[in-house]
Amino acid sequence: MTFQNTKAGAQQLDSEDVLARYRDEFIFPQHQGRNVIYFTGNSLGLQPKRTKKYVDEVMDDWANLAVEGHFYAEKPWWDYHERFALPLGKIVGAKPAEVSVMNTLTVNLHLMMVSFYRPTKKRYKIICEEKAFPSDQYMFQSQVQFHGYKSEEAIVEIKRREGEHNLRLEDILAKISEAGEALALVLIGGVNYYTGQVFDIKTITAAGHQVGATVGWDLAHAAGNIQLELHDWKVDFACWCSYKYMNSGPGNASGFFVHQKHHNNKKLHRFAGWWGHNKERRFKMEPDFDPVQGADGWQISNLPILSLAPYLASVSLFDEIGMEALVKKRDKITSYLEFILHEIDKEVDSSFEIITPANPLERASQLSVFLHGEGRSLFDYLMQNGVVTDWREPNVIRLAPVPLYCSFEDMYHFGQILKAGILAKNNVSL
Ligand SMILES: *Cc1c(COP(=O)(O)O)cnc(C)c1O
């Protein structure tokens, strides 16, 4: 495909975009009377316009029905979460019984580890990626310590090669086979939050199983961003937050997946609560725990309906569009952004470098740009000029052109602002 770094060229791409009309389904913060150019949907997705209706419905039912809302609300609260099973299953490639919602991401990963990280003297190691998201690192450390191990003996990090920004699949597979019988769990982020690298979940999962380990995935940056086939890939468990690509709002409920093969395993430990108990008998208040056969059996408490309502609104959008169309636009708009960056690089002495893999199969909605030199002032310039991006130490801005609501014209305007920012900066330093 040949792209053009012109306003007309960008507008042409927008006119061919079958998802273009969904931009109007979202509320954009304003900068000088215009929508900002929003690149941080990988951190907090924009608010869909339909979300308010979903939240208001719960508020009204609560006002009008109070406790009776559990059973008589427009969408009764006692089984509100069941509305997620089908559409969420489609988003992550799972059977409806394999997915559910509860808590938040790190909490759910801890709870999954209660079931799926059961170290023994012989098999106790966890493999994760180097520089995992901090919350995941703290989780690994506290989990192995809880089981009586030292971090340095139980946590194996897959490292980048000298001078490289991304992990190599062959290095991941080598680490797994090296750990062999000592390996209890592989738990990696499906899309790296810093570089945007997409991992080969299918191959890595099979390699973990080959040595007898359990394999889980943190899909914070993957859910709603990449095409997943969690059931077919035989992933043991996975968790994701809903406020990034899934647009559910700040700190809202997390989704999780437990493969069907584990649903009837009575030997798995879990931390139980009444919401995971046999649905028909939940309100009989019996003493013995009888888990629901499915991911719902890992639920503990009754659910925060006001947190689920915005998630359900957003899931309905994904359900209308489907991951296939989303992924198609994602690849095109990400390539266009990459093209714009390279064009600006040619026009001005920019000294930046894209550290996200250039191979479209190894990346999704995000391009991470390493700014050599005075990067922070350029970041500030972008923010002051209506480009919302984020800064990650030591010198990286992450750009996520989210296909649901970003336009090709946004990419063109961003290029012009970036160019002006670089020129302004260069003049200052002369
Ligand atoms: C965003 C993110 C988190 C955040 O965890 P919360 O428990 O939702 O605060 C954790 N892990 C990864 C990899 C993330 O990208």
Short mmCIF file of N, CA and C in Angstrom, two decimals, residues 132-302:
data_model
loop_
_atom_site.label_atom_id
_atom_site.label_comp_id
_atom_site.label_asym_id
_atom_site.label_seq_id
_atom_site.Cartn_x
_atom_site.Cartn_y
_atom_site.Cartn_z
N ALA A 132 8.99 -6.90 33.40
CA ALA A 132 7.52 -7.03 33.32
C ALA A 132 6.91 -5.78 33.96
N PHE A 133 5.65 -5.54 33.70
CA PHE A 133 4.92 -4.44 34.32
C PHE A 133 5.14 -4.52 35.85
N PRO A 134 5.43 -3.40 36.50
CA PRO A 134 5.80 -3.46 37.93
C PRO A 134 4.83 -4.26 38.80
N SER A 135 3.53 -4.09 38.57
CA SER A 135 2.56 -4.81 39.41
C SER A 135 2.78 -6.32 39.29
N ASP A 136 3.10 -6.78 38.09
CA ASP A 136 3.35 -8.20 37.87
C ASP A 136 4.62 -8.65 38.59
N GLN A 137 5.64 -7.80 38.55
CA GLN A 137 6.88 -8.14 39.27
C GLN A 137 6.63 -8.28 40.77
N TYR A 138 5.88 -7.33 41.33
CA TYR A 138 5.59 -7.40 42.78
C TYR A 138 4.78 -8.65 43.09
N MET A 139 3.87 -8.96 42.17
CA MET A 139 3.04 -10.15 42.36
C MET A 139 3.91 -11.41 42.38
N PHE A 140 4.80 -11.56 41.39
CA PHE A 140 5.68 -12.74 41.35
C PHE A 140 6.50 -12.84 42.64
N GLN A 141 7.10 -11.72 43.02
CA GLN A 141 7.96 -11.75 44.21
C GLN A 141 7.17 -12.16 45.44
N SER A 142 6.01 -11.55 45.63
CA SER A 142 5.25 -11.85 46.84
C SER A 142 4.70 -13.28 46.82
N GLN A 143 4.37 -13.78 45.63
CA GLN A 143 3.87 -15.15 45.53
C GLN A 143 4.95 -16.18 45.88
N VAL A 144 6.15 -16.02 45.29
CA VAL A 144 7.18 -17.03 45.58
C VAL A 144 7.60 -16.95 47.04
N GLN A 145 7.65 -15.74 47.58
CA GLN A 145 8.01 -15.58 49.00
C GLN A 145 6.94 -16.20 49.90
N PHE A 146 5.70 -16.03 49.51
CA PHE A 146 4.58 -16.62 50.26
C PHE A 146 4.73 -18.15 50.35
N HIS A 147 5.29 -18.74 49.28
CA HIS A 147 5.48 -20.18 49.28
C HIS A 147 6.84 -20.59 49.84
N GLY A 148 7.59 -19.62 50.38
CA GLY A 148 8.85 -19.94 51.04
C GLY A 148 10.08 -19.96 50.16
N TYR A 149 10.00 -19.35 48.96
CA TYR A 149 11.17 -19.31 48.08
C TYR A 149 11.73 -17.90 48.02
N LYS A 150 12.98 -17.84 47.60
CA LYS A 150 13.59 -16.53 47.36
C LYS A 150 13.34 -16.16 45.89
N SER A 151 13.13 -14.86 45.65
CA SER A 151 12.86 -14.42 44.27
C SER A 151 13.93 -14.92 43.32
N GLU A 152 15.22 -14.78 43.75
CA GLU A 152 16.30 -15.11 42.79
C GLU A 152 16.37 -16.60 42.46
N GLU A 153 15.84 -17.46 43.34
CA GLU A 153 15.88 -18.89 42.98
C GLU A 153 14.63 -19.32 42.19
N ALA A 154 13.51 -18.63 42.41
CA ALA A 154 12.28 -19.12 41.79
C ALA A 154 11.83 -18.34 40.55
N ILE A 155 12.28 -17.08 40.41
CA ILE A 155 11.81 -16.29 39.26
C ILE A 155 12.89 -16.25 38.17
N VAL A 156 12.52 -16.72 36.99
CA VAL A 156 13.46 -16.73 35.86
C VAL A 156 12.97 -15.70 34.84
N GLU A 157 13.80 -14.71 34.56
CA GLU A 157 13.41 -13.67 33.60
C GLU A 157 13.99 -13.95 32.23
N ILE A 158 13.15 -13.80 31.20
CA ILE A 158 13.66 -13.92 29.83
C ILE A 158 14.24 -12.56 29.46
N LYS A 159 15.46 -12.56 29.02
CA LYS A 159 16.14 -11.28 28.79
C LYS A 159 16.25 -10.93 27.31
N ARG A 160 16.35 -9.63 27.08
CA ARG A 160 16.62 -9.15 25.72
C ARG A 160 18.11 -9.32 25.44
N ARG A 161 18.45 -9.54 24.18
CA ARG A 161 19.87 -9.60 23.84
C ARG A 161 20.46 -8.19 23.85
N GLU A 162 21.73 -8.14 24.11
CA GLU A 162 22.47 -6.88 24.13
C GLU A 162 22.13 -6.04 22.88
N GLY A 163 21.72 -4.80 23.11
CA GLY A 163 21.46 -3.90 21.98
C GLY A 163 20.11 -4.11 21.30
N GLU A 164 19.29 -5.07 21.79
CA GLU A 164 17.98 -5.30 21.16
C GLU A 164 16.86 -4.82 22.09
N HIS A 165 15.76 -4.43 21.48
CA HIS A 165 14.64 -3.90 22.28
C HIS A 165 13.58 -4.95 22.57
N ASN A 166 13.58 -6.02 21.78
CA ASN A 166 12.49 -6.99 21.92
C ASN A 166 13.01 -8.38 22.23
N LEU A 167 12.13 -9.21 22.76
CA LEU A 167 12.52 -10.59 23.08
C LEU A 167 12.40 -11.44 21.83
N ARG A 168 13.27 -12.43 21.74
CA ARG A 168 13.19 -13.36 20.62
C ARG A 168 12.48 -14.63 21.05
N LEU A 169 11.57 -15.08 20.18
CA LEU A 169 10.81 -16.29 20.49
C LEU A 169 11.76 -17.46 20.82
N GLU A 170 12.82 -17.59 20.05
CA GLU A 170 13.75 -18.71 20.28
C GLU A 170 14.36 -18.64 21.69
N ASP A 171 14.58 -17.42 22.19
CA ASP A 171 15.16 -17.27 23.53
C ASP A 171 14.13 -17.65 24.61
N ILE A 172 12.87 -17.32 24.34
CA ILE A 172 11.80 -17.69 25.30
C ILE A 172 11.69 -19.21 25.36
N LEU A 173 11.68 -19.84 24.18
CA LEU A 173 11.53 -21.30 24.14
C LEU A 173 12.75 -21.98 24.78
N ALA A 174 13.94 -21.42 24.57
CA ALA A 174 15.15 -22.01 25.16
C ALA A 174 15.09 -21.95 26.69
N LYS A 175 14.63 -20.80 27.22
CA LYS A 175 14.53 -20.66 28.68
C LYS A 175 13.55 -21.68 29.26
N ILE A 176 12.45 -21.88 28.54
CA ILE A 176 11.44 -22.83 29.01
C ILE A 176 12.02 -24.23 29.05
N SER A 177 12.71 -24.62 27.99
CA SER A 177 13.21 -26.00 28.00
C SER A 177 14.38 -26.15 28.96
N GLU A 178 15.14 -25.09 29.15
CA GLU A 178 16.24 -25.11 30.14
C GLU A 178 15.69 -25.31 31.56
N ALA A 179 14.60 -24.60 31.88
CA ALA A 179 14.02 -24.75 33.22
C ALA A 179 13.41 -26.14 33.40
N GLY A 180 12.89 -26.70 32.31
CA GLY A 180 12.43 -28.09 32.27
C GLY A 180 11.55 -28.50 33.44
N GLU A 181 11.96 -29.54 34.12
CA GLU A 181 11.14 -30.12 35.19
C GLU A 181 11.03 -29.23 36.42
N ALA A 182 11.87 -28.20 36.47
CA ALA A 182 11.78 -27.28 37.62
C ALA A 182 10.74 -26.19 37.37
N LEU A 183 10.20 -26.16 36.13
CA LEU A 183 9.29 -25.06 35.77
C LEU A 183 7.85 -25.36 36.19
N ALA A 184 7.31 -24.49 37.07
CA ALA A 184 5.92 -24.65 37.51
C ALA A 184 4.97 -23.82 36.65
N LEU A 185 5.39 -22.62 36.30
CA LEU A 185 4.45 -21.68 35.67
C LEU A 185 5.17 -20.75 34.68
N VAL A 186 4.55 -20.56 33.53
CA VAL A 186 4.96 -19.51 32.60
C VAL A 186 3.87 -18.44 32.68
N LEU A 187 4.25 -17.21 32.94
CA LEU A 187 3.25 -16.13 33.01
C LEU A 187 3.85 -14.85 32.43
N ILE A 188 3.42 -14.53 31.22
CA ILE A 188 4.00 -13.41 30.46
C ILE A 188 2.86 -12.50 30.02
N GLY A 189 3.18 -11.22 29.79
CA GLY A 189 2.20 -10.31 29.21
C GLY A 189 2.06 -10.61 27.72
N GLY A 190 0.86 -10.83 27.24
CA GLY A 190 0.64 -11.21 25.83
C GLY A 190 1.12 -10.15 24.86
N VAL A 191 0.98 -8.88 25.26
CA VAL A 191 1.55 -7.76 24.51
C VAL A 191 2.36 -6.96 25.52
N ASN A 192 3.62 -6.74 25.23
CA ASN A 192 4.45 -6.03 26.20
C ASN A 192 4.01 -4.56 26.33
N TYR A 193 3.82 -4.12 27.54
CA TYR A 193 3.24 -2.78 27.76
C TYR A 193 4.19 -1.67 27.32
N TYR A 194 5.48 -1.94 27.32
CA TYR A 194 6.49 -0.90 27.07
C TYR A 194 6.83 -0.79 25.58
N THR A 195 7.06 -1.95 24.96
CA THR A 195 7.46 -1.93 23.55
C THR A 195 6.31 -2.19 22.59
N GLY A 196 5.21 -2.76 23.09
CA GLY A 196 4.11 -3.12 22.21
C GLY A 196 4.34 -4.44 21.48
N GLN A 197 5.42 -5.16 21.83
CA GLN A 197 5.68 -6.45 21.16
C GLN A 197 4.59 -7.47 21.49
N VAL A 198 4.10 -8.15 20.44
CA VAL A 198 3.09 -9.21 20.61
C VAL A 198 3.80 -10.56 20.64
N PHE A 199 3.49 -11.37 21.63
CA PHE A 199 4.14 -12.67 21.75
C PHE A 199 3.31 -13.77 21.08
N ASP A 200 4.01 -14.82 20.71
CA ASP A 200 3.37 -15.96 20.06
C ASP A 200 2.77 -16.87 21.16
N ILE A 201 1.57 -16.53 21.55
CA ILE A 201 0.94 -17.17 22.71
C ILE A 201 0.77 -18.67 22.49
N LYS A 202 0.39 -19.03 21.27
CA LYS A 202 0.14 -20.44 20.97
C LYS A 202 1.41 -21.27 21.14
N THR A 203 2.50 -20.82 20.52
CA THR A 203 3.76 -21.58 20.55
C THR A 203 4.35 -21.63 21.96
N ILE A 204 4.30 -20.51 22.66
CA ILE A 204 4.88 -20.45 24.00
C ILE A 204 4.06 -21.32 24.97
N THR A 205 2.74 -21.28 24.80
CA THR A 205 1.89 -22.11 25.66
C THR A 205 2.20 -23.60 25.44
N ALA A 206 2.34 -23.99 24.18
CA ALA A 206 2.64 -25.40 23.90
C ALA A 206 4.00 -25.78 24.48
N ALA A 207 4.97 -24.88 24.40
CA ALA A 207 6.31 -25.18 24.92
C ALA A 207 6.28 -25.37 26.44
N GLY A 208 5.49 -24.53 27.12
CA GLY A 208 5.36 -24.67 28.57
C GLY A 208 4.74 -26.01 28.93
N HIS A 209 3.70 -26.37 28.21
CA HIS A 209 3.03 -27.65 28.47
C HIS A 209 3.97 -28.83 28.20
N GLN A 210 4.80 -28.68 27.20
CA GLN A 210 5.76 -29.73 26.82
C GLN A 210 6.64 -30.15 28.01
N VAL A 211 7.02 -29.17 28.85
CA VAL A 211 7.87 -29.51 30.01
C VAL A 211 7.03 -29.72 31.27
N GLY A 212 5.72 -29.74 31.12
CA GLY A 212 4.86 -30.05 32.27
C GLY A 212 4.46 -28.86 33.11
N ALA A 213 4.68 -27.64 32.58
CA ALA A 213 4.33 -26.45 33.36
C ALA A 213 2.91 -25.97 33.02
N THR A 214 2.38 -25.13 33.88
CA THR A 214 1.11 -24.45 33.63
C THR A 214 1.43 -23.14 32.92
N VAL A 215 0.52 -22.69 32.04
CA VAL A 215 0.81 -21.45 31.31
C VAL A 215 -0.36 -20.47 31.40
N GLY A 216 -0.06 -19.31 31.98
CA GLY A 216 -1.06 -18.25 32.09
C GLY A 216 -0.58 -17.00 31.37
N TRP A 217 -1.50 -16.11 31.07
CA TRP A 217 -1.15 -14.87 30.35
C TRP A 217 -1.80 -13.66 31.00
N ASP A 218 -1.01 -12.59 31.10
CA ASP A 218 -1.54 -11.30 31.50
C ASP A 218 -1.89 -10.57 30.21
N LEU A 219 -3.18 -10.39 29.97
CA LEU A 219 -3.62 -9.84 28.68
C LEU A 219 -4.06 -8.38 28.78
N ALA A 220 -3.47 -7.66 29.74
CA ALA A 220 -3.82 -6.24 29.94
C ALA A 220 -3.78 -5.46 28.62
N HIS A 221 -2.72 -5.68 27.83
CA HIS A 221 -2.56 -4.93 26.58
C HIS A 221 -2.98 -5.74 25.37
N ALA A 222 -3.56 -6.89 25.61
CA ALA A 222 -3.93 -7.77 24.50
C ALA A 222 -5.44 -7.83 24.29
N ALA A 223 -6.21 -7.86 25.37
CA ALA A 223 -7.67 -8.00 25.24
C ALA A 223 -8.26 -6.79 24.52
N GLY A 224 -9.00 -7.05 23.47
CA GLY A 224 -9.59 -5.97 22.69
C GLY A 224 -8.60 -5.34 21.73
N ASN A 225 -7.39 -5.90 21.68
CA ASN A 225 -6.34 -5.34 20.82
C ASN A 225 -5.87 -6.38 19.80
N ILE A 226 -5.67 -7.61 20.23
CA ILE A 226 -5.23 -8.64 19.28
C ILE A 226 -6.24 -9.79 19.24
N GLN A 227 -6.15 -10.52 18.15
CA GLN A 227 -7.04 -11.67 18.00
C GLN A 227 -6.51 -12.80 18.88
N LEU A 228 -7.36 -13.31 19.75
CA LEU A 228 -6.95 -14.36 20.68
C LEU A 228 -7.78 -15.61 20.45
N GLU A 229 -7.15 -16.76 20.70
CA GLU A 229 -7.86 -18.05 20.60
C GLU A 229 -7.52 -18.84 21.86
N LEU A 230 -7.90 -18.31 23.00
CA LEU A 230 -7.42 -18.88 24.27
C LEU A 230 -7.82 -20.34 24.44
N HIS A 231 -9.04 -20.67 24.00
CA HIS A 231 -9.47 -22.06 24.15
C HIS A 231 -8.63 -22.99 23.27
N ASP A 232 -8.55 -22.67 21.98
CA ASP A 232 -7.82 -23.55 21.05
C ASP A 232 -6.33 -23.61 21.37
N TRP A 233 -5.80 -22.53 21.88
CA TRP A 233 -4.37 -22.52 22.22
C TRP A 233 -4.10 -23.25 23.55
N LYS A 234 -5.15 -23.69 24.20
CA LYS A 234 -5.07 -24.46 25.45
C LYS A 234 -4.39 -23.70 26.59
N VAL A 235 -4.50 -22.39 26.55
CA VAL A 235 -4.02 -21.55 27.65
C VAL A 235 -4.71 -22.00 28.94
N ASP A 236 -3.96 -22.10 30.05
CA ASP A 236 -4.60 -22.57 31.29
C ASP A 236 -5.47 -21.48 31.92
N PHE A 237 -4.90 -20.28 32.02
CA PHE A 237 -5.69 -19.17 32.56
C PHE A 237 -5.17 -17.86 31.99
N ALA A 238 -6.00 -16.82 32.05
CA ALA A 238 -5.59 -15.50 31.59
C ALA A 238 -6.44 -14.45 32.30
N CYS A 239 -5.88 -13.27 32.49
CA CYS A 239 -6.62 -12.16 33.09
C CYS A 239 -6.31 -10.88 32.32
N TRP A 240 -7.25 -9.96 32.35
CA TRP A 240 -7.01 -8.68 31.68
C TRP A 240 -7.81 -7.61 32.39
N CYS A 241 -7.30 -6.36 32.29
CA CYS A 241 -8.08 -5.25 32.81
C CYS A 241 -9.00 -4.77 31.68
N SER A 242 -10.02 -4.01 32.04
CA SER A 242 -11.01 -3.64 31.02
C SER A 242 -10.94 -2.16 30.68
N TYR A 243 -10.05 -1.44 31.35
CA TYR A 243 -10.06 0.02 31.18
C TYR A 243 -9.09 0.50 30.11
N LYS A 244 -8.27 -0.42 29.54
CA LYS A 244 -7.33 -0.01 28.49
C LYS A 244 -8.05 -0.08 27.14
N TYR A 245 -7.75 -1.09 26.32
CA TYR A 245 -8.41 -1.15 25.01
C TYR A 245 -9.91 -1.41 25.12
N MET A 246 -10.38 -1.85 26.30
CA MET A 246 -11.79 -2.21 26.42
C MET A 246 -12.69 -1.07 26.92
N ASN A 247 -12.10 0.08 27.22
CA ASN A 247 -12.89 1.31 27.45
C ASN A 247 -13.96 1.23 28.54
N SER A 248 -13.64 0.55 29.65
CA SER A 248 -14.67 0.41 30.69
C SER A 248 -14.61 1.50 31.75
N GLY A 249 -13.60 2.35 31.71
CA GLY A 249 -13.49 3.41 32.71
C GLY A 249 -12.51 3.05 33.82
N PRO A 250 -12.03 4.09 34.51
CA PRO A 250 -10.90 3.94 35.45
C PRO A 250 -11.10 2.86 36.51
N GLY A 251 -10.16 1.95 36.58
CA GLY A 251 -10.13 0.94 37.64
C GLY A 251 -11.27 -0.07 37.59
N ASN A 252 -11.96 -0.15 36.47
CA ASN A 252 -13.13 -1.04 36.45
C ASN A 252 -12.78 -2.52 36.29
N ALA A 253 -13.81 -3.32 36.44
CA ALA A 253 -13.67 -4.77 36.64
C ALA A 253 -12.79 -5.46 35.60
N SER A 254 -12.14 -6.50 36.04
CA SER A 254 -11.23 -7.28 35.19
C SER A 254 -11.95 -8.50 34.64
N GLY A 255 -11.53 -8.95 33.47
CA GLY A 255 -12.03 -10.20 32.91
C GLY A 255 -11.01 -11.30 33.15
N PHE A 256 -11.48 -12.52 33.19
CA PHE A 256 -10.52 -13.62 33.32
C PHE A 256 -11.04 -14.87 32.62
N PHE A 257 -10.11 -15.76 32.35
CA PHE A 257 -10.36 -16.97 31.58
C PHE A 257 -9.76 -18.16 32.32
N VAL A 258 -10.54 -19.22 32.46
CA VAL A 258 -10.01 -20.49 32.97
C VAL A 258 -10.41 -21.56 31.96
N HIS A 259 -9.42 -22.28 31.44
CA HIS A 259 -9.71 -23.26 30.40
C HIS A 259 -10.65 -24.34 30.92
N GLN A 260 -11.54 -24.75 30.05
CA GLN A 260 -12.52 -25.79 30.35
C GLN A 260 -11.92 -27.05 30.99
N LYS A 261 -10.69 -27.39 30.58
CA LYS A 261 -10.07 -28.63 31.10
C LYS A 261 -9.89 -28.60 32.61
N HIS A 262 -9.96 -27.39 33.21
CA HIS A 262 -9.78 -27.29 34.66
C HIS A 262 -11.09 -27.21 35.44
N HIS A 263 -12.20 -27.10 34.71
CA HIS A 263 -13.46 -26.78 35.40
C HIS A 263 -13.92 -27.86 36.38
N ASN A 264 -13.61 -29.10 36.04
CA ASN A 264 -14.08 -30.17 36.94
C ASN A 264 -13.00 -30.73 37.84
N ASN A 265 -11.86 -30.10 37.86
CA ASN A 265 -10.76 -30.61 38.67
C ASN A 265 -10.93 -30.23 40.14
N LYS A 266 -11.38 -31.18 40.92
CA LYS A 266 -11.68 -30.91 42.33
C LYS A 266 -10.40 -30.71 43.16
N LYS A 267 -9.27 -31.12 42.59
CA LYS A 267 -8.03 -31.02 43.35
C LYS A 267 -7.43 -29.61 43.33
N LEU A 268 -7.90 -28.79 42.39
CA LEU A 268 -7.37 -27.43 42.33
C LEU A 268 -7.80 -26.65 43.57
N HIS A 269 -6.82 -26.00 44.19
CA HIS A 269 -7.19 -25.13 45.30
C HIS A 269 -7.75 -23.82 44.76
N ARG A 270 -8.63 -23.22 45.49
CA ARG A 270 -9.05 -21.87 45.14
C ARG A 270 -9.53 -21.18 46.40
N PHE A 271 -9.48 -19.87 46.39
CA PHE A 271 -10.05 -19.11 47.51
C PHE A 271 -11.53 -18.91 47.16
N ALA A 272 -12.37 -19.48 47.99
CA ALA A 272 -13.78 -19.53 47.62
C ALA A 272 -14.63 -18.46 48.31
N GLY A 273 -15.77 -18.18 47.71
CA GLY A 273 -16.76 -17.28 48.28
C GLY A 273 -18.12 -17.64 47.73
N TRP A 274 -19.15 -17.04 48.27
CA TRP A 274 -20.51 -17.49 47.92
C TRP A 274 -20.88 -17.28 46.46
N TRP A 275 -20.24 -16.30 45.78
CA TRP A 275 -20.63 -16.06 44.39
C TRP A 275 -20.08 -17.12 43.43
N GLY A 276 -19.13 -17.93 43.92
CA GLY A 276 -18.63 -19.03 43.10
C GLY A 276 -19.41 -20.31 43.36
N HIS A 277 -20.35 -20.27 44.28
CA HIS A 277 -21.12 -21.44 44.69
C HIS A 277 -22.27 -21.72 43.72
N ASN A 278 -22.53 -22.98 43.53
CA ASN A 278 -23.68 -23.47 42.75
C ASN A 278 -24.83 -22.45 42.75
N LYS A 279 -25.13 -21.97 41.55
CA LYS A 279 -26.06 -20.86 41.38
C LYS A 279 -27.46 -21.14 41.93
N GLU A 280 -27.94 -22.33 41.68
CA GLU A 280 -29.31 -22.68 42.12
C GLU A 280 -29.39 -22.73 43.65
N ARG A 281 -28.25 -23.01 44.29
CA ARG A 281 -28.29 -23.22 45.73
C ARG A 281 -27.63 -22.10 46.52
N ARG A 282 -27.24 -21.03 45.78
CA ARG A 282 -26.47 -19.96 46.40
C ARG A 282 -27.18 -19.36 47.63
N PHE A 283 -28.47 -19.17 47.52
CA PHE A 283 -29.18 -18.47 48.59
C PHE A 283 -29.73 -19.42 49.65
N LYS A 284 -29.36 -20.69 49.54
CA LYS A 284 -29.77 -21.64 50.58
C LYS A 284 -28.81 -21.61 51.76
N MET A 285 -27.71 -20.92 51.59
CA MET A 285 -26.75 -20.67 52.67
C MET A 285 -26.25 -21.97 53.30
N GLU A 286 -25.86 -22.90 52.42
CA GLU A 286 -25.36 -24.19 52.92
C GLU A 286 -23.88 -24.08 53.31
N PRO A 287 -23.43 -24.98 54.19
CA PRO A 287 -22.05 -24.87 54.66
C PRO A 287 -20.99 -25.36 53.67
N ASP A 288 -21.31 -26.32 52.79
CA ASP A 288 -20.27 -26.88 51.92
C ASP A 288 -20.22 -26.21 50.56
N PHE A 289 -19.01 -25.85 50.17
CA PHE A 289 -18.80 -25.14 48.90
C PHE A 289 -18.90 -26.09 47.71
N ASP A 290 -19.78 -25.72 46.79
CA ASP A 290 -19.99 -26.53 45.59
C ASP A 290 -19.83 -25.59 44.39
N PRO A 291 -18.62 -25.53 43.80
CA PRO A 291 -18.36 -24.48 42.81
C PRO A 291 -19.16 -24.62 41.52
N VAL A 292 -19.52 -23.47 40.95
CA VAL A 292 -20.11 -23.42 39.61
C VAL A 292 -19.10 -24.05 38.66
N GLN A 293 -19.59 -24.85 37.71
CA GLN A 293 -18.68 -25.48 36.74
C GLN A 293 -18.33 -24.47 35.66
N GLY A 294 -17.23 -23.78 35.83
CA GLY A 294 -16.84 -22.77 34.84
C GLY A 294 -16.07 -21.66 35.54
N ALA A 295 -15.68 -20.68 34.73
CA ALA A 295 -14.90 -19.57 35.30
C ALA A 295 -15.65 -18.89 36.45
N ASP A 296 -16.98 -18.83 36.35
CA ASP A 296 -17.78 -18.22 37.42
C ASP A 296 -17.51 -18.86 38.78
N GLY A 297 -17.06 -20.10 38.77
CA GLY A 297 -16.77 -20.79 40.03
C GLY A 297 -15.57 -20.21 40.78
N TRP A 298 -14.83 -19.31 40.11
CA TRP A 298 -13.72 -18.63 40.80
C TRP A 298 -14.15 -17.29 41.40
N GLN A 299 -15.39 -16.88 41.12
CA GLN A 299 -15.85 -15.63 41.72
C GLN A 299 -15.96 -15.80 43.23
N ILE A 300 -15.81 -14.71 43.95
CA ILE A 300 -15.83 -14.80 45.41
C ILE A 300 -17.01 -14.00 45.96
N SER A 301 -17.03 -12.72 45.62
CA SER A 301 -18.05 -11.83 46.19
C SER A 301 -19.13 -11.51 45.16
N ASN A 302 -20.24 -11.00 45.65
CA ASN A 302 -21.23 -10.46 44.71
C ASN A 302 -20.59 -9.26 44.00
#
